[in-house]
mmCIF file of C-alpha atoms in Angstrom:
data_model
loop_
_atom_site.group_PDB
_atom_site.id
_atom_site.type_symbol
_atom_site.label_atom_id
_atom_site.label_comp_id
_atom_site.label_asym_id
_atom_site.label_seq_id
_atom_site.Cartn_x
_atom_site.Cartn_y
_atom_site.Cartn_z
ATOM 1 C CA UNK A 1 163.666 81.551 91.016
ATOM 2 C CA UNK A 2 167.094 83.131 91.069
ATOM 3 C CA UNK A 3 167.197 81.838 87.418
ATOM 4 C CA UNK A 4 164.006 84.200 86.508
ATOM 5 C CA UNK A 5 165.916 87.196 88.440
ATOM 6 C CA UNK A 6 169.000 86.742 85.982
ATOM 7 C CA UNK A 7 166.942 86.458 82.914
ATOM 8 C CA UNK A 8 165.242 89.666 84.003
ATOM 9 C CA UNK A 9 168.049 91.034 84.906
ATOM 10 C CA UNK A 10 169.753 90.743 81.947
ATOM 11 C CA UNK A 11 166.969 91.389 79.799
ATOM 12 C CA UNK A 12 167.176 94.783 81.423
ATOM 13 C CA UNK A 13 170.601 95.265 80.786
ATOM 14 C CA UNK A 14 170.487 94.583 77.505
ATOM 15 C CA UNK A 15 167.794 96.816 76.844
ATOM 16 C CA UNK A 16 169.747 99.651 78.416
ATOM 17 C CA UNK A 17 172.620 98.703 76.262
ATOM 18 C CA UNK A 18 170.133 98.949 73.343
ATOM 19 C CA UNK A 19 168.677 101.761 74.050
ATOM 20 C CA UNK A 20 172.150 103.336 75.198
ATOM 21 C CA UNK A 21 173.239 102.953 71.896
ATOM 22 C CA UNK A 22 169.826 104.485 70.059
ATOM 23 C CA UNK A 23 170.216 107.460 72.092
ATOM 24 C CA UNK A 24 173.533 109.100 70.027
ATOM 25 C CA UNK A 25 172.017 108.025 66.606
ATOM 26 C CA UNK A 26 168.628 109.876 67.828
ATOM 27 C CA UNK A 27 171.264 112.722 68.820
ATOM 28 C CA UNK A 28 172.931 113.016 65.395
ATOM 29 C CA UNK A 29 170.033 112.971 62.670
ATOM 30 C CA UNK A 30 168.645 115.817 65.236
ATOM 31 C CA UNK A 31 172.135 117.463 64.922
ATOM 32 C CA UNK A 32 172.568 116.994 61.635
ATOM 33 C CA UNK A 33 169.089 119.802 60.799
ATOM 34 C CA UNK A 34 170.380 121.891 63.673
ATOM 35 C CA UNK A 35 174.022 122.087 62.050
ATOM 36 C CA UNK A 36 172.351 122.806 58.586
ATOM 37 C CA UNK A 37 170.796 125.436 60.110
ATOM 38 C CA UNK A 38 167.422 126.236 60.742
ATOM 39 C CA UNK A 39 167.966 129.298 58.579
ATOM 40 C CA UNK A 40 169.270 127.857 55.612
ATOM 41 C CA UNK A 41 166.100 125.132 56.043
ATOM 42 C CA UNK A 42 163.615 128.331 56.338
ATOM 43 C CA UNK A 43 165.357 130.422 53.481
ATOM 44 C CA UNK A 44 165.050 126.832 50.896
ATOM 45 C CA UNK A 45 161.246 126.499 52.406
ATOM 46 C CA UNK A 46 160.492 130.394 51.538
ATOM 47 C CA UNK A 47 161.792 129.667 47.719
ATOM 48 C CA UNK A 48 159.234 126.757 47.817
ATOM 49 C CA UNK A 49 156.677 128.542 48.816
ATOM 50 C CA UNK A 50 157.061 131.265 46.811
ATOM 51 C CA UNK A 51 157.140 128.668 43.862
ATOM 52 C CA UNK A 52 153.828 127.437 45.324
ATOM 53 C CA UNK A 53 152.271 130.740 45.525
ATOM 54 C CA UNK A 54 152.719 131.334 41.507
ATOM 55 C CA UNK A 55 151.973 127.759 40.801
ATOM 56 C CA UNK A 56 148.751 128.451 38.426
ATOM 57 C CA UNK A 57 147.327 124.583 39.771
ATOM 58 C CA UNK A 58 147.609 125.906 43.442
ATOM 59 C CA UNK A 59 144.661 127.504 45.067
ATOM 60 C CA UNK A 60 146.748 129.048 48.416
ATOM 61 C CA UNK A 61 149.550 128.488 50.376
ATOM 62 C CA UNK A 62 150.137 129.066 53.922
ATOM 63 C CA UNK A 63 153.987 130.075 55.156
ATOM 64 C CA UNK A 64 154.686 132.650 57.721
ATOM 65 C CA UNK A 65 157.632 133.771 55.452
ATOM 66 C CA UNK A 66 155.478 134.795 53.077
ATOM 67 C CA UNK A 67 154.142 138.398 52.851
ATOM 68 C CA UNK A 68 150.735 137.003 51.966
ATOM 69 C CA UNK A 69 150.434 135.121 55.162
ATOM 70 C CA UNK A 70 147.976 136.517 57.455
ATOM 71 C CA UNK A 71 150.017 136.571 60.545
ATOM 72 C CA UNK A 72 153.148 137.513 58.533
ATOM 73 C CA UNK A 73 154.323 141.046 60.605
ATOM 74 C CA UNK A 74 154.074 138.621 63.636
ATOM 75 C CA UNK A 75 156.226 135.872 62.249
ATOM 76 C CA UNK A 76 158.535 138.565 61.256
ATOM 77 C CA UNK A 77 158.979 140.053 64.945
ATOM 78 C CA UNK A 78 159.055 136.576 66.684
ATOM 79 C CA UNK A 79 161.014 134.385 64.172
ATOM 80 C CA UNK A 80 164.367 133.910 62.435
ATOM 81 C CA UNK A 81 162.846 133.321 59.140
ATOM 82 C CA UNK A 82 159.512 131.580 58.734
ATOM 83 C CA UNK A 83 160.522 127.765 59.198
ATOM 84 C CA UNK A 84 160.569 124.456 57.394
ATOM 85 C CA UNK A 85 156.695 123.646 56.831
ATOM 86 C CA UNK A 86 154.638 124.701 53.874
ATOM 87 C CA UNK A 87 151.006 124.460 53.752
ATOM 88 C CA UNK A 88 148.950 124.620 50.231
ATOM 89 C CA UNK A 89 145.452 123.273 48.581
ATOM 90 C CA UNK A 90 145.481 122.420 44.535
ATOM 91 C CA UNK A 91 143.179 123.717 42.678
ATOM 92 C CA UNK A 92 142.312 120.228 41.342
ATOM 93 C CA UNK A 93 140.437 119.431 45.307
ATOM 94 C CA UNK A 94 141.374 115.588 46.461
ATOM 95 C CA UNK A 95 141.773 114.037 43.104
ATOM 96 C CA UNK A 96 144.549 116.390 42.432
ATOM 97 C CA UNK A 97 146.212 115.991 45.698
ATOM 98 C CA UNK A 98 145.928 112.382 45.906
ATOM 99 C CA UNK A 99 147.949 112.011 42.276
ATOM 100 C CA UNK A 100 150.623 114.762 43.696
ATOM 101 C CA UNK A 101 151.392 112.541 46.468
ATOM 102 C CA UNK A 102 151.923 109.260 44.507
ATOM 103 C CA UNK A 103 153.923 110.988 42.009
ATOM 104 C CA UNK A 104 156.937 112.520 44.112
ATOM 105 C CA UNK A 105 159.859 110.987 43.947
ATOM 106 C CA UNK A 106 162.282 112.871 46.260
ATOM 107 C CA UNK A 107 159.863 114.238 49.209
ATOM 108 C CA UNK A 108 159.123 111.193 51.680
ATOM 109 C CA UNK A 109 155.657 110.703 52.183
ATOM 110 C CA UNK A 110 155.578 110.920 55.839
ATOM 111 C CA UNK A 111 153.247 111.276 59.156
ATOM 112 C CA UNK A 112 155.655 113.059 61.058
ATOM 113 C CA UNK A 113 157.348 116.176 59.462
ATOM 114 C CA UNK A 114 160.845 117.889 60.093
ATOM 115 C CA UNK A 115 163.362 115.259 59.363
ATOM 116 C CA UNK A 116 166.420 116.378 57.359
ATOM 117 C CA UNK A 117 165.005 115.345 54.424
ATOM 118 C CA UNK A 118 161.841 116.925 52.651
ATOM 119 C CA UNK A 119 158.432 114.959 53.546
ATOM 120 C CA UNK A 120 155.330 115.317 52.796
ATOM 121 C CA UNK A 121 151.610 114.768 53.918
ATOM 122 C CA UNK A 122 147.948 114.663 53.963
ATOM 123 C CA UNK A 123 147.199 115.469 57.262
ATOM 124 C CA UNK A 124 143.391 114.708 57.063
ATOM 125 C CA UNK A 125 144.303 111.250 56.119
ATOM 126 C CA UNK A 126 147.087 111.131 58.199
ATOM 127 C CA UNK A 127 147.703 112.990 61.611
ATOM 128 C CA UNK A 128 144.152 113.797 62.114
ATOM 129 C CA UNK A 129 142.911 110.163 60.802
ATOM 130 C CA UNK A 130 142.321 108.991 64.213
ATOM 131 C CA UNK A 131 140.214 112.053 64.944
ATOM 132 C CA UNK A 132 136.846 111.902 64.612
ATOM 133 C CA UNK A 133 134.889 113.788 61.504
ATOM 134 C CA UNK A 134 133.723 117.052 63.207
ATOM 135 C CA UNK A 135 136.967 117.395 65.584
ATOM 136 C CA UNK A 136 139.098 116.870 62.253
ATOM 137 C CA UNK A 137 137.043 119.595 60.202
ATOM 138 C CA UNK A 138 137.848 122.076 62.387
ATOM 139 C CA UNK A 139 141.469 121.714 62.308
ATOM 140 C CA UNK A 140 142.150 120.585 58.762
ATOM 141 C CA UNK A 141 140.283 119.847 55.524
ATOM 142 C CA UNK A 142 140.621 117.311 53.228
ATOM 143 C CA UNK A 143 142.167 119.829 50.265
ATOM 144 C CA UNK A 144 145.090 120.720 52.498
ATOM 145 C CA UNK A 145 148.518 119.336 51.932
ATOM 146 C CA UNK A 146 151.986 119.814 53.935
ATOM 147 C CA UNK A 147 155.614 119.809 53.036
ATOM 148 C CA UNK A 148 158.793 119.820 55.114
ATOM 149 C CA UNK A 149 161.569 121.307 53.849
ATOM 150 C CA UNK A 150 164.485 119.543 54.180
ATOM 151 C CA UNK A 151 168.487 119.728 53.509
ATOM 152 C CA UNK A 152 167.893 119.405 50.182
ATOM 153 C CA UNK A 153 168.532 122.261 47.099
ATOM 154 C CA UNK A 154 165.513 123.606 46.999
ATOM 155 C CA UNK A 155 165.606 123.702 43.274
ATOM 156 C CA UNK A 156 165.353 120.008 43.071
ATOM 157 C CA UNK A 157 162.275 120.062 45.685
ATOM 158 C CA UNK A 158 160.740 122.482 43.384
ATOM 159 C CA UNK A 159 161.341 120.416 40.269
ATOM 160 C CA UNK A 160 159.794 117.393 42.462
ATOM 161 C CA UNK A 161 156.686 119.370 43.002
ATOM 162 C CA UNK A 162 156.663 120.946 39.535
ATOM 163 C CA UNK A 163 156.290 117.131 37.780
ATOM 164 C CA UNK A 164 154.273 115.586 40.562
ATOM 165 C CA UNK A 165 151.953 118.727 40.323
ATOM 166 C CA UNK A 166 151.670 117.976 36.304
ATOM 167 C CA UNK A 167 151.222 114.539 36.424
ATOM 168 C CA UNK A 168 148.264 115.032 39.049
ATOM 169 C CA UNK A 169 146.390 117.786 36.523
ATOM 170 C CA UNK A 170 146.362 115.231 33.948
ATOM 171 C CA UNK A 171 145.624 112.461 35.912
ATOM 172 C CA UNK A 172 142.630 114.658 37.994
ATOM 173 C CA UNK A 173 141.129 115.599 34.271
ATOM 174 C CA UNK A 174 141.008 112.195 33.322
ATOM 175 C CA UNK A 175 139.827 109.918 36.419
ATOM 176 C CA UNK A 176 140.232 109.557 40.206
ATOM 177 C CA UNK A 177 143.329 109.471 40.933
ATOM 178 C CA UNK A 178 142.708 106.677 43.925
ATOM 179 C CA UNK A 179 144.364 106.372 47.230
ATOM 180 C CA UNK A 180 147.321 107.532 48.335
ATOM 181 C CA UNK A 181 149.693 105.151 48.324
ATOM 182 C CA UNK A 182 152.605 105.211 50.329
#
């Protein structure tokens, strides 16, 4: 019996050692966005967005730093600048969406957005998965796509978008483009 005690004792030490040490690395990738700046993160996400906006294969975009966001006057009052996350529906539906995803190369393809690096997802397919069909059509549709704006020059994120946006209109016109594949 005392044998069992140690073993669980020192199981438990070991996993507060463990997670002791997962703790500070948790502690700098958060400080690592936070010393970027939030602002710098929200000024790169506005020059997406804006690119977005003019994009002639995107149907809308939703970002509170844009003037053409509905609740943009309130964004302005309660915000410094209008934050990392983009929202935005191709004008190509699923097809087109589904061949944008498997064609970028420097935004992660990611469930959980706001790393330091820029992600991107299908919520419908992804966060709201596990949600069933009526609960998950009235917070998202299937059209909708999101982007986290990371660290990143935001030129570069555009140029991602730009050729994973092109290769999806030609591969929407021609077929299904398939699942996503991560």
């Amino acid at each position: 019996m005392k044998i069992n005690i140690r073993c669980s004792a020192s199981r438990s030490i070991i996993w507060a050692v463990c997670l002791g040490l997962l703790i500070p690395s948790l502690f700098i990738a958060a400080s690592r966005r936070c010393h970027f700046g939030c602002s710098a993160i929200a000024k790169a996400a506005l020059k997406v967005a804006t690119y977005l906006e003019q994009h002639p294969s995107v149907e809308w975009v939703r970002y509170p730093g844009l003037e053409s966001h509905p609740q943009h006057e309130v964004a302005e009052r309660q915000m410094a600048g209008g934050g990392g996350v983009i929202s935005f529906e191709l004008a190509g539906g699923i097809e087109a969406g589904r061949a944008m995803m498997n064609a970028v190369r420097l935004c992660g393809l990611a469930v959980s957005l706001g790393g330091v690096e820029s992600l991107i997802q299908h919520p419908a397919s992804m966060t709201h998965a596990i949600m069933g069909a009526d609960a998950r059509h009235r917070r998202t549709s299937p059209t909708v796509w999101c982007v986290s704006v990371g660290i990143e020059n935001p030129n570069d994120i555009i140029h991602d978008l730009d050729q994973a946006i092109a290769q999806s209109n030609s591969m929407s016109n021609t077929a299904n483009a398939g699942e996503i594949h991560a």
